[in-house]
């Protein structure tokens, strides 16, 4: 849930690490820090808040070897003392860590004796263990220290006497790139792409000692292993707002290109090749797992697959799936949907599915992710780097890929891309709706069937970046309970894109309005005049078929959520308490 980086080489490590932290900030931004070798010791610079808060501290500092971290707090509040790097009691080691040490309390009791931890973090124990097990920085003792840990981790550490980085990982990504007179390490390849042509991906249980211009890899027994480097894909380096004020806005504006790209990539032949390792003839049940926005994409996928393949398909929240005793066997396909491919709950679901002999498929934006590595096959959503914490283009892309998958399996043709939804003029009302909502404390968001999925995703979007409490409901559920909450202060946003369900949706709208509630209706359908006249606002969008509608109807709301977030003075790219990749369960 954090970003880690390391540098050793001829350049100034501190400024290089700072630049990497700026690119890693999407992974956590409650505090950051840099540790570096100086005068035969280790110095640390730490600060609470965004990475830019570190900038005054690094002025005039230089070193040729260091480590860095940007944090999303798990153990211990955001504070300078809890920020990484963490030094060992004798200051011989400094450690940055992404993940969770699950047995930190046990290890503290067993090994620390008189040593009093200075922070509330689980990470600090790693630095103390290194000083206890490995005071001189030899790799076999380093491995012994790390083997005490349980949980998940990507670790980058330095020893006071060495211009070297010591690395290892389990379940969290870590990449190394080697140049002529420098080497760098990062949680994300995109931080390395502008300066290096090739990279190595560290795998679970592997260790590395990185020096300037060289790296040595070890297995968990301390034996040197050979690893092949991989060619850097240069477009992974695009972590740039390209003139937009926020990444979120840029990413919404990219949606047409993303869908167009997917249409050009995923013809039946391409899907056949990508899915060659899955024997669909054996599959009699499909379970889709994901978290947050990705779970909403699973809901859409399950509906499409059920409609088109007649294979029973169900959507599951990944953090619940593993504890729900799912009935899994070798005739089950588990599809994990995850933009980052790093979400711990989703990964655990796939680990369980693999244990039970299921076929597994990842639908992800990161084909080098741990999730993709675990699954039998991967469908790339090809939407380019998504930096804003609130997922936008990745959501539309996940839906589009699942639409393709269901049609591929049923051998039915795709409906074409609907370009009308990208005509800027249809979004003229975004400001109007945003002004109506900007001071609201709560909202109801309603839809039936596929529109309910859009309601779920819309509620999540406005909650996470505008901090407005939004409660999504199937429109038909109104009369079974929550209608009790409707009064003249209530605002209900209703999505209606399914012709067949419109009459019932209109009944629900009548029920709300007759209790004094206000309705904002977002639709592509013809609405009777007598209802139009009594709405708080009618948003009429281009006509689109029901099946494709969730891919497009959400765009209006993504724009509204962005706008409301700005009107309320928030930073939509970095909502409070959140991080882009959630690598802890
Ligand atoms: C999206 O707006 C959210 N910030 C969040 O719910 C996200 O979808 C979730 O963390 C899953 O991420 P993933 O797709 O990378 O697995």
Tab-separated table of C-alpha atoms in Angstrom, residues 93-572:
chain	number	residue	atom	x	y	z
A	93	UNK	CA	20.310	-0.588	9.109
A	94	UNK	CA	17.518	1.437	7.553
A	95	UNK	CA	14.485	-0.195	5.983
A	96	UNK	CA	11.594	0.830	3.738
A	97	UNK	CA	8.737	-1.630	3.448
A	98	UNK	CA	5.502	-2.081	1.538
A	99	UNK	CA	3.113	-4.649	3.022
A	100	UNK	CA	2.317	-5.912	6.505
A	101	UNK	CA	4.410	-7.879	8.983
A	102	UNK	CA	1.645	-9.983	10.468
A	103	UNK	CA	3.727	-11.387	13.320
A	104	UNK	CA	5.314	-8.053	14.337
A	105	UNK	CA	3.999	-8.240	17.915
A	106	UNK	CA	5.313	-11.775	18.381
A	107	UNK	CA	8.715	-10.852	16.911
A	108	UNK	CA	9.003	-7.786	19.156
A	109	UNK	CA	8.337	-9.929	22.224
A	110	UNK	CA	10.702	-12.661	21.113
A	111	UNK	CA	13.703	-10.632	19.937
A	112	UNK	CA	13.680	-7.073	21.216
A	113	UNK	CA	14.477	-7.610	24.909
A	114	UNK	CA	15.383	-4.133	26.233
A	115	UNK	CA	15.074	-2.432	22.885
A	116	UNK	CA	12.088	-0.069	22.937
A	117	UNK	CA	10.448	0.528	19.542
A	118	UNK	CA	10.209	4.212	18.695
A	119	UNK	CA	7.319	3.958	16.254
A	120	UNK	CA	3.916	2.246	16.200
A	121	UNK	CA	4.700	0.532	12.907
A	122	UNK	CA	5.049	-3.130	12.057
A	123	UNK	CA	8.026	-2.232	9.837
A	124	UNK	CA	10.388	-1.109	12.578
A	125	UNK	CA	10.883	-4.701	13.721
A	126	UNK	CA	12.494	-5.525	10.354
A	127	UNK	CA	15.330	-3.045	10.882
A	128	UNK	CA	15.948	-4.342	14.437
A	129	UNK	CA	15.953	-7.954	13.214
A	130	UNK	CA	18.528	-7.036	10.587
A	131	UNK	CA	20.838	-5.542	13.211
A	132	UNK	CA	20.333	-8.549	15.491
A	133	UNK	CA	20.753	-11.250	12.817
A	134	UNK	CA	22.958	-9.473	10.326
A	135	UNK	CA	25.170	-6.801	11.934
A	136	UNK	CA	27.796	-7.045	9.164
A	137	UNK	CA	25.497	-7.092	6.140
A	138	UNK	CA	26.128	-10.593	4.752
A	139	UNK	CA	23.407	-12.051	2.594
A	140	UNK	CA	22.887	-15.352	4.407
A	141	UNK	CA	22.262	-13.557	7.724
A	142	UNK	CA	19.996	-11.112	5.902
A	143	UNK	CA	17.971	-14.090	4.651
A	144	UNK	CA	17.792	-15.554	8.176
A	145	UNK	CA	16.388	-12.278	9.504
A	146	UNK	CA	13.784	-12.033	6.752
A	147	UNK	CA	12.720	-15.652	7.179
A	148	UNK	CA	11.315	-14.700	10.627
A	149	UNK	CA	8.654	-12.535	8.941
A	150	UNK	CA	5.175	-13.619	8.044
A	151	UNK	CA	2.830	-11.470	5.998
A	152	UNK	CA	3.497	-9.567	2.827
A	153	UNK	CA	6.435	-7.378	1.990
A	154	UNK	CA	8.628	-5.651	-0.496
A	155	UNK	CA	11.719	-4.545	1.378
A	156	UNK	CA	14.588	-2.300	0.375
A	157	UNK	CA	17.274	-1.690	2.983
A	158	UNK	CA	20.729	-0.194	3.432
A	159	UNK	CA	23.587	-0.994	5.797
A	160	UNK	CA	25.657	1.893	7.143
A	161	UNK	CA	29.002	0.620	5.833
A	162	UNK	CA	27.949	-0.347	2.338
A	163	UNK	CA	26.984	1.364	-0.896
A	164	UNK	CA	24.469	-1.441	-1.478
A	165	UNK	CA	20.746	-2.065	-1.395
A	166	UNK	CA	19.406	-5.313	0.061
A	167	UNK	CA	16.059	-6.426	-1.332
A	168	UNK	CA	13.470	-9.111	-0.982
A	169	UNK	CA	9.732	-9.506	-1.509
A	170	UNK	CA	6.619	-11.577	-0.929
A	171	UNK	CA	3.268	-10.690	-2.531
A	172	UNK	CA	4.255	-7.051	-3.192
A	173	UNK	CA	5.920	-5.895	-6.405
A	174	UNK	CA	9.590	-4.910	-6.647
A	175	UNK	CA	11.637	-4.107	-9.732
A	176	UNK	CA	15.363	-3.456	-10.254
A	177	UNK	CA	17.032	-1.659	-13.171
A	178	UNK	CA	20.771	-1.590	-13.811
A	179	UNK	CA	22.601	1.091	-15.790
A	180	UNK	CA	26.313	1.642	-16.522
A	181	UNK	CA	27.168	3.486	-13.314
A	182	UNK	CA	23.914	3.326	-11.417
A	183	UNK	CA	21.102	1.045	-10.276
A	184	UNK	CA	17.590	1.789	-9.112
A	185	UNK	CA	14.784	-0.090	-7.387
A	186	UNK	CA	11.075	0.640	-7.287
A	187	UNK	CA	7.622	-0.743	-6.530
A	188	UNK	CA	6.543	0.381	-9.976
A	189	UNK	CA	8.408	-0.060	-13.268
A	190	UNK	CA	7.128	3.272	-14.546
A	191	UNK	CA	9.527	5.055	-12.150
A	192	UNK	CA	12.435	3.344	-13.849
A	193	UNK	CA	11.326	3.599	-17.444
A	194	UNK	CA	12.694	7.050	-18.265
A	195	UNK	CA	16.322	6.209	-17.316
A	196	UNK	CA	16.705	2.493	-17.994
A	197	UNK	CA	16.091	0.215	-20.985
A	198	UNK	CA	15.783	-3.071	-19.134
A	199	UNK	CA	14.572	-4.239	-15.752
A	200	UNK	CA	14.421	-7.310	-13.512
A	201	UNK	CA	11.318	-8.321	-11.628
A	202	UNK	CA	12.042	-9.814	-8.224
A	203	UNK	CA	9.859	-12.859	-7.510
A	204	UNK	CA	8.499	-14.007	-4.150
A	205	UNK	CA	11.233	-15.522	-1.995
A	206	UNK	CA	14.065	-14.076	-4.067
A	207	UNK	CA	16.730	-11.741	-2.686
A	208	UNK	CA	18.984	-9.215	-4.373
A	209	UNK	CA	22.044	-7.198	-3.486
A	210	UNK	CA	22.208	-4.132	-5.680
A	211	UNK	CA	25.380	-2.104	-6.240
A	212	UNK	CA	26.085	0.672	-8.702
A	213	UNK	CA	25.795	-0.907	-12.151
A	214	UNK	CA	25.318	-4.481	-10.905
A	215	UNK	CA	22.934	-6.802	-9.121
A	216	UNK	CA	23.324	-10.286	-7.658
A	217	UNK	CA	20.219	-12.408	-7.110
A	218	UNK	CA	19.877	-15.156	-4.498
A	219	UNK	CA	17.298	-17.800	-3.726
A	220	UNK	CA	15.959	-18.336	-0.218
A	221	UNK	CA	18.890	-20.711	0.542
A	222	UNK	CA	21.417	-17.987	-0.252
A	223	UNK	CA	22.504	-19.560	-3.564
A	224	UNK	CA	23.243	-17.166	-6.416
A	225	UNK	CA	20.621	-17.465	-9.154
A	226	UNK	CA	20.562	-16.210	-12.713
A	227	UNK	CA	17.673	-14.029	-13.818
A	228	UNK	CA	16.950	-12.635	-17.244
A	229	UNK	CA	16.233	-8.963	-17.596
A	230	UNK	CA	13.167	-7.789	-19.496
A	231	UNK	CA	12.872	-5.004	-22.010
A	232	UNK	CA	11.354	-1.848	-20.579
A	233	UNK	CA	8.138	-0.807	-22.252
A	234	UNK	CA	8.735	2.937	-22.650
A	235	UNK	CA	5.112	4.000	-22.464
A	236	UNK	CA	5.033	2.781	-18.854
A	237	UNK	CA	6.835	6.037	-18.041
A	238	UNK	CA	3.828	8.229	-18.813
A	239	UNK	CA	3.039	9.517	-15.338
A	240	UNK	CA	2.264	13.006	-16.536
A	241	UNK	CA	-0.828	15.206	-16.326
A	242	UNK	CA	-0.199	16.356	-19.943
A	243	UNK	CA	-1.565	19.825	-19.225
A	244	UNK	CA	-4.637	18.725	-17.257
A	245	UNK	CA	-5.102	20.090	-13.725
A	246	UNK	CA	-5.716	16.632	-12.352
A	247	UNK	CA	-4.963	13.065	-13.383
A	248	UNK	CA	-8.619	12.199	-12.830
A	249	UNK	CA	-9.781	14.659	-15.463
A	250	UNK	CA	-7.107	13.489	-17.909
A	251	UNK	CA	-8.104	9.876	-17.324
A	252	UNK	CA	-11.807	10.569	-17.925
A	253	UNK	CA	-10.891	12.391	-21.140
A	254	UNK	CA	-8.881	9.352	-22.299
A	255	UNK	CA	-11.881	7.032	-22.178
A	256	UNK	CA	-12.824	7.241	-25.854
A	257	UNK	CA	-9.265	6.333	-26.900
A	258	UNK	CA	-9.222	3.460	-24.444
A	259	UNK	CA	-12.460	1.969	-25.776
A	260	UNK	CA	-11.318	2.481	-29.355
A	261	UNK	CA	-8.056	0.688	-28.571
A	262	UNK	CA	-9.931	-2.227	-27.012
A	263	UNK	CA	-12.194	-2.554	-30.059
A	264	UNK	CA	-9.099	-2.689	-32.268
A	265	UNK	CA	-7.350	-5.302	-30.086
A	266	UNK	CA	-10.009	-7.748	-28.984
A	267	UNK	CA	-11.336	-9.536	-32.026
A	268	UNK	CA	-12.327	-13.178	-31.626
A	269	UNK	CA	-8.917	-14.457	-32.733
A	270	UNK	CA	-7.085	-12.356	-30.154
A	271	UNK	CA	-9.392	-13.578	-27.400
A	272	UNK	CA	-8.920	-17.169	-28.531
A	273	UNK	CA	-5.142	-16.779	-28.229
A	274	UNK	CA	-5.245	-15.045	-24.859
A	275	UNK	CA	-7.629	-17.644	-23.420
A	276	UNK	CA	-5.949	-20.704	-24.903
A	277	UNK	CA	-4.972	-22.050	-21.464
A	278	UNK	CA	-8.565	-22.149	-20.261
A	279	UNK	CA	-10.717	-25.068	-21.343
A	280	UNK	CA	-14.136	-23.411	-21.480
A	281	UNK	CA	-15.819	-26.698	-22.398
A	282	UNK	CA	-15.118	-27.933	-18.875
A	283	UNK	CA	-16.409	-24.812	-17.135
A	284	UNK	CA	-19.869	-24.998	-15.608
A	285	UNK	CA	-19.621	-22.031	-13.228
A	286	UNK	CA	-17.922	-18.645	-13.323
A	287	UNK	CA	-17.170	-16.606	-10.206
A	288	UNK	CA	-15.899	-13.063	-10.579
A	289	UNK	CA	-14.009	-11.410	-7.710
A	290	UNK	CA	-12.856	-7.848	-7.166
A	291	UNK	CA	-12.880	-4.944	-4.733
A	292	UNK	CA	-14.483	-1.515	-4.905
A	293	UNK	CA	-14.879	-0.339	-8.462
A	294	UNK	CA	-13.494	-3.637	-9.732
A	295	UNK	CA	-16.284	-5.448	-7.854
A	296	UNK	CA	-18.850	-3.318	-9.685
A	297	UNK	CA	-17.148	-4.365	-12.911
A	298	UNK	CA	-17.560	-7.975	-11.733
A	299	UNK	CA	-21.307	-7.378	-11.295
A	300	UNK	CA	-21.497	-6.278	-14.916
A	301	UNK	CA	-19.339	-9.210	-16.044
A	302	UNK	CA	-21.488	-11.720	-14.180
A	303	UNK	CA	-24.650	-10.324	-15.787
A	304	UNK	CA	-23.164	-10.351	-19.282
A	305	UNK	CA	-21.766	-13.870	-18.914
A	306	UNK	CA	-25.078	-15.185	-17.546
A	307	UNK	CA	-27.066	-13.561	-20.337
A	308	UNK	CA	-24.778	-14.750	-23.094
A	309	UNK	CA	-23.258	-18.049	-22.037
A	310	UNK	CA	-25.888	-19.583	-19.750
A	311	UNK	CA	-23.001	-20.544	-17.468
A	312	UNK	CA	-24.014	-19.609	-13.934
A	313	UNK	CA	-21.941	-16.509	-13.230
A	314	UNK	CA	-21.782	-14.641	-9.951
A	315	UNK	CA	-19.937	-11.577	-8.667
A	316	UNK	CA	-18.170	-11.593	-5.301
A	317	UNK	CA	-16.482	-9.020	-3.104
A	318	UNK	CA	-12.955	-10.411	-2.830
A	319	UNK	CA	-12.542	-9.660	0.891
A	320	UNK	CA	-15.695	-11.726	1.575
A	321	UNK	CA	-15.119	-14.439	-1.007
A	322	UNK	CA	-12.274	-16.124	0.829
A	323	UNK	CA	-14.347	-16.502	3.999
A	324	UNK	CA	-17.597	-17.498	2.311
A	325	UNK	CA	-16.580	-21.153	1.878
A	326	UNK	CA	-17.135	-20.932	-1.884
A	327	UNK	CA	-17.874	-24.167	-3.651
A	328	UNK	CA	-14.852	-24.345	-5.954
A	329	UNK	CA	-13.650	-27.189	-8.139
A	330	UNK	CA	-11.870	-27.840	-11.405
A	331	UNK	CA	-15.005	-26.980	-13.383
A	332	UNK	CA	-15.087	-23.472	-11.897
A	333	UNK	CA	-13.517	-20.479	-13.571
A	334	UNK	CA	-12.583	-17.682	-11.169
A	335	UNK	CA	-12.103	-14.322	-12.860
A	336	UNK	CA	-10.168	-11.769	-10.817
A	337	UNK	CA	-10.778	-8.189	-11.859
A	338	UNK	CA	-8.229	-5.634	-10.695
A	339	UNK	CA	-6.828	-2.494	-12.269
A	340	UNK	CA	-3.561	-2.747	-10.367
A	341	UNK	CA	-3.310	-6.520	-10.109
A	342	UNK	CA	-1.925	-5.897	-6.619
A	343	UNK	CA	-5.042	-5.864	-4.441
A	344	UNK	CA	-4.313	-8.279	-1.607
A	345	UNK	CA	-7.898	-9.522	-1.149
A	346	UNK	CA	-8.222	-10.275	-4.845
A	347	UNK	CA	-4.886	-12.071	-4.868
A	348	UNK	CA	-5.931	-14.180	-1.859
A	349	UNK	CA	-9.125	-15.155	-3.693
A	350	UNK	CA	-7.094	-16.401	-6.624
A	351	UNK	CA	-4.685	-18.261	-4.352
A	352	UNK	CA	-7.678	-20.069	-2.876
A	353	UNK	CA	-9.086	-20.786	-6.336
A	354	UNK	CA	-5.735	-22.192	-7.482
A	355	UNK	CA	-5.566	-24.453	-4.421
A	356	UNK	CA	-9.013	-25.834	-5.275
A	357	UNK	CA	-7.977	-26.583	-8.854
A	358	UNK	CA	-10.085	-23.876	-10.525
A	359	UNK	CA	-9.210	-22.261	-13.819
A	360	UNK	CA	-8.267	-18.624	-13.228
A	361	UNK	CA	-8.329	-15.529	-15.379
A	362	UNK	CA	-7.071	-12.025	-14.535
A	363	UNK	CA	-8.647	-8.947	-16.065
A	364	UNK	CA	-6.151	-6.233	-15.237
A	365	UNK	CA	-4.317	-3.129	-16.362
A	366	UNK	CA	-0.986	-4.526	-15.225
A	367	UNK	CA	0.089	-7.718	-16.932
A	368	UNK	CA	3.312	-7.861	-14.907
A	369	UNK	CA	1.362	-7.772	-11.642
A	370	UNK	CA	1.337	-10.505	-8.995
A	371	UNK	CA	-2.298	-11.238	-9.913
A	372	UNK	CA	-1.514	-11.785	-13.547
A	373	UNK	CA	1.402	-14.029	-12.609
A	374	UNK	CA	-0.913	-16.205	-10.485
A	375	UNK	CA	-3.640	-16.704	-13.094
A	376	UNK	CA	-3.735	-19.173	-15.985
A	377	UNK	CA	-4.606	-16.382	-18.417
A	378	UNK	CA	-4.815	-12.601	-18.472
A	379	UNK	CA	-6.909	-10.120	-20.413
A	380	UNK	CA	-5.186	-6.747	-20.434
A	381	UNK	CA	-7.562	-3.778	-20.203
A	382	UNK	CA	-4.980	-1.656	-22.058
A	383	UNK	CA	-5.994	1.661	-20.578
A	384	UNK	CA	-2.552	3.088	-19.846
A	385	UNK	CA	-1.405	4.121	-16.399
A	386	UNK	CA	-4.256	5.173	-14.094
A	387	UNK	CA	-2.892	7.463	-11.385
A	388	UNK	CA	-5.934	9.135	-9.803
A	389	UNK	CA	-7.080	7.123	-6.811
A	390	UNK	CA	-10.667	7.158	-8.068
A	391	UNK	CA	-10.838	4.685	-10.906
A	392	UNK	CA	-12.491	5.983	-14.081
A	393	UNK	CA	-11.103	4.817	-17.421
A	394	UNK	CA	-10.122	1.445	-15.941
A	395	UNK	CA	-13.767	0.857	-14.954
A	396	UNK	CA	-15.092	1.493	-18.457
A	397	UNK	CA	-12.273	-0.663	-19.846
A	398	UNK	CA	-13.008	-3.580	-17.491
A	399	UNK	CA	-16.663	-3.482	-18.530
A	400	UNK	CA	-15.755	-3.330	-22.195
A	401	UNK	CA	-13.435	-6.351	-21.907
A	402	UNK	CA	-16.135	-8.337	-20.128
A	403	UNK	CA	-18.616	-7.373	-22.787
A	404	UNK	CA	-16.173	-8.744	-25.391
A	405	UNK	CA	-15.537	-11.899	-23.380
A	406	UNK	CA	-19.233	-12.746	-23.052
A	407	UNK	CA	-19.820	-12.170	-26.765
A	408	UNK	CA	-16.734	-14.180	-27.697
A	409	UNK	CA	-17.979	-17.125	-25.631
A	410	UNK	CA	-21.441	-16.944	-27.156
A	411	UNK	CA	-20.041	-16.295	-30.653
A	412	UNK	CA	-22.270	-13.247	-31.062
A	413	UNK	CA	-21.151	-9.990	-32.701
A	414	UNK	CA	-20.218	-6.844	-30.793
A	415	UNK	CA	-22.274	-3.684	-30.974
A	416	UNK	CA	-20.098	-0.780	-32.118
A	417	UNK	CA	-18.509	1.900	-29.963
A	418	UNK	CA	-20.862	4.805	-29.267
A	419	UNK	CA	-18.876	7.937	-30.182
A	420	UNK	CA	-21.775	10.271	-29.338
A	421	UNK	CA	-20.956	9.822	-25.654
A	422	UNK	CA	-17.644	11.575	-26.178
A	423	UNK	CA	-19.131	14.688	-27.708
A	424	UNK	CA	-18.275	17.397	-25.176
A	425	UNK	CA	-21.612	19.185	-25.723
A	426	UNK	CA	-23.592	16.414	-24.028
A	427	UNK	CA	-21.798	17.228	-20.792
A	428	UNK	CA	-22.976	20.838	-20.623
A	429	UNK	CA	-25.158	19.916	-17.653
A	430	UNK	CA	-22.297	18.592	-15.512
A	431	UNK	CA	-21.863	21.990	-13.874
A	432	UNK	CA	-25.594	22.400	-13.300
A	433	UNK	CA	-25.882	19.037	-11.524
A	434	UNK	CA	-22.655	19.635	-9.602
A	435	UNK	CA	-23.957	22.950	-8.271
A	436	UNK	CA	-27.169	21.214	-7.139
A	437	UNK	CA	-25.147	18.624	-5.222
A	438	UNK	CA	-22.156	20.470	-3.888
A	439	UNK	CA	-23.654	21.323	-0.479
A	440	UNK	CA	-25.570	18.098	0.042
A	441	UNK	CA	-24.622	15.839	2.923
A	442	UNK	CA	-26.263	12.732	1.512
A	443	UNK	CA	-27.751	11.297	-1.660
A	444	UNK	CA	-29.691	8.275	-2.801
A	445	UNK	CA	-28.601	6.788	-6.109
A	446	UNK	CA	-30.994	4.393	-7.772
A	447	UNK	CA	-31.167	2.092	-10.758
A	448	UNK	CA	-32.640	-1.240	-11.768
A	449	UNK	CA	-30.660	-4.204	-13.052
A	450	UNK	CA	-27.624	-2.940	-15.031
A	451	UNK	CA	-28.452	0.610	-13.934
A	452	UNK	CA	-28.130	-0.540	-10.328
A	453	UNK	CA	-24.482	-1.394	-11.059
A	454	UNK	CA	-24.039	2.181	-12.302
A	455	UNK	CA	-25.746	3.414	-9.122
A	456	UNK	CA	-23.272	1.403	-7.006
A	457	UNK	CA	-20.270	2.743	-8.894
A	458	UNK	CA	-21.660	6.293	-8.835
A	459	UNK	CA	-22.167	6.172	-5.080
A	460	UNK	CA	-18.605	4.977	-4.555
A	461	UNK	CA	-17.214	7.699	-6.807
A	462	UNK	CA	-18.943	10.608	-5.093
A	463	UNK	CA	-18.199	9.218	-1.639
A	464	UNK	CA	-14.502	8.763	-2.230
A	465	UNK	CA	-13.655	12.095	-3.817
A	466	UNK	CA	-16.453	14.483	-2.769
A	467	UNK	CA	-17.007	12.940	0.701
A	468	UNK	CA	-20.791	13.002	0.236
A	469	UNK	CA	-22.573	10.043	1.773
A	470	UNK	CA	-24.308	8.307	-1.129
A	471	UNK	CA	-26.495	5.299	-0.705
A	472	UNK	CA	-27.086	3.124	-3.801
A	473	UNK	CA	-30.300	1.088	-4.071
A	474	UNK	CA	-32.138	-0.970	-6.668
A	475	UNK	CA	-35.093	1.292	-7.541
A	476	UNK	CA	-37.549	-1.528	-6.882
A	477	UNK	CA	-36.361	-1.813	-3.260
A	478	UNK	CA	-37.591	1.686	-2.455
A	479	UNK	CA	-40.878	0.587	-0.957
A	480	UNK	CA	-39.299	-2.137	1.184
A	481	UNK	CA	-37.623	0.215	3.586
A	482	UNK	CA	-35.568	3.199	2.622
A	483	UNK	CA	-38.587	5.172	1.413
A	484	UNK	CA	-38.982	5.915	5.148
A	485	UNK	CA	-36.016	8.268	4.789
A	486	UNK	CA	-37.463	10.305	1.929
A	487	UNK	CA	-38.603	13.814	2.799
A	488	UNK	CA	-38.386	17.267	1.244
A	489	UNK	CA	-34.611	17.402	1.855
A	490	UNK	CA	-33.914	14.170	-0.024
A	491	UNK	CA	-32.175	14.139	-3.380
A	492	UNK	CA	-32.343	10.936	-5.409
A	493	UNK	CA	-30.287	10.413	-8.546
A	494	UNK	CA	-31.922	7.843	-10.819
A	495	UNK	CA	-30.248	6.075	-13.758
A	496	UNK	CA	-32.649	4.749	-16.415
A	497	UNK	CA	-31.120	3.198	-19.529
A	498	UNK	CA	-33.250	0.086	-19.883
A	499	UNK	CA	-36.337	0.608	-22.006
A	500	UNK	CA	-38.101	-2.461	-20.668
A	501	UNK	CA	-37.724	-1.306	-17.070
A	502	UNK	CA	-38.681	2.328	-17.614
A	503	UNK	CA	-42.368	2.103	-16.587
A	504	UNK	CA	-41.413	0.605	-13.202
A	505	UNK	CA	-38.590	3.110	-12.746
A	506	UNK	CA	-41.053	5.938	-13.377
A	507	UNK	CA	-43.340	4.497	-10.698
A	508	UNK	CA	-40.457	4.657	-8.242
A	509	UNK	CA	-39.791	8.265	-9.230
A	510	UNK	CA	-43.448	9.101	-8.590
A	511	UNK	CA	-43.212	7.505	-5.149
A	512	UNK	CA	-40.194	9.658	-4.283
A	513	UNK	CA	-41.711	12.875	-5.606
A	514	UNK	CA	-45.014	12.327	-3.855
A	515	UNK	CA	-43.107	12.272	-0.548
A	516	UNK	CA	-41.423	15.574	-1.333
A	517	UNK	CA	-38.103	14.118	-2.540
A	518	UNK	CA	-36.236	15.679	-5.475
A	519	UNK	CA	-35.112	13.578	-8.429
A	520	UNK	CA	-32.237	14.014	-10.856
A	521	UNK	CA	-32.929	11.596	-13.699
A	522	UNK	CA	-30.044	10.508	-15.954
A	523	UNK	CA	-31.350	8.631	-18.966
A	524	UNK	CA	-31.141	7.950	-22.668
A	525	UNK	CA	-34.885	7.247	-22.872
A	526	UNK	CA	-37.934	9.317	-23.749
A	527	UNK	CA	-39.508	10.650	-20.515
A	528	UNK	CA	-43.214	11.664	-20.415
A	529	UNK	CA	-43.706	15.437	-20.206
A	530	UNK	CA	-45.755	15.296	-16.975
A	531	UNK	CA	-42.826	13.636	-15.183
A	532	UNK	CA	-40.135	15.801	-16.802
A	533	UNK	CA	-41.831	18.909	-15.449
A	534	UNK	CA	-41.589	17.755	-11.849
A	535	UNK	CA	-37.957	16.594	-11.858
A	536	UNK	CA	-35.229	18.571	-10.179
A	537	UNK	CA	-33.193	17.961	-13.295
A	538	UNK	CA	-33.365	15.768	-16.404
A	539	UNK	CA	-30.131	14.713	-18.072
A	540	UNK	CA	-30.848	13.321	-21.527
A	541	UNK	CA	-27.941	11.404	-22.994
A	542	UNK	CA	-27.601	9.767	-26.452
A	543	UNK	CA	-29.591	6.610	-27.095
A	544	UNK	CA	-27.580	3.488	-26.277
A	545	UNK	CA	-28.498	-0.218	-26.086
A	546	UNK	CA	-29.081	-1.592	-22.600
A	547	UNK	CA	-26.106	-3.970	-22.595
A	548	UNK	CA	-23.541	-1.323	-23.439
A	549	UNK	CA	-25.158	1.410	-21.375
A	550	UNK	CA	-23.194	0.912	-18.107
A	551	UNK	CA	-19.952	1.556	-20.015
A	552	UNK	CA	-21.236	4.979	-21.073
A	553	UNK	CA	-23.803	6.125	-18.520
A	554	UNK	CA	-21.124	6.327	-15.827
A	555	UNK	CA	-19.120	8.958	-17.743
A	556	UNK	CA	-21.552	11.756	-16.882
A	557	UNK	CA	-21.344	10.842	-13.221
A	558	UNK	CA	-17.536	10.545	-13.226
A	559	UNK	CA	-17.499	14.143	-14.456
A	560	UNK	CA	-20.031	15.253	-11.838
A	561	UNK	CA	-18.056	13.570	-9.039
A	562	UNK	CA	-14.868	15.262	-10.217
A	563	UNK	CA	-16.563	18.653	-10.406
A	564	UNK	CA	-18.265	18.354	-6.995
A	565	UNK	CA	-14.957	17.336	-5.460
A	566	UNK	CA	-13.355	20.534	-6.796
A	567	UNK	CA	-16.314	22.685	-5.705
A	568	UNK	CA	-15.933	21.324	-2.175
A	569	UNK	CA	-12.238	22.197	-2.166
A	570	UNK	CA	-10.915	18.629	-2.320
A	571	UNK	CA	-8.070	17.202	-4.356
A	572	UNK	CA	-9.821	14.542	-6.470
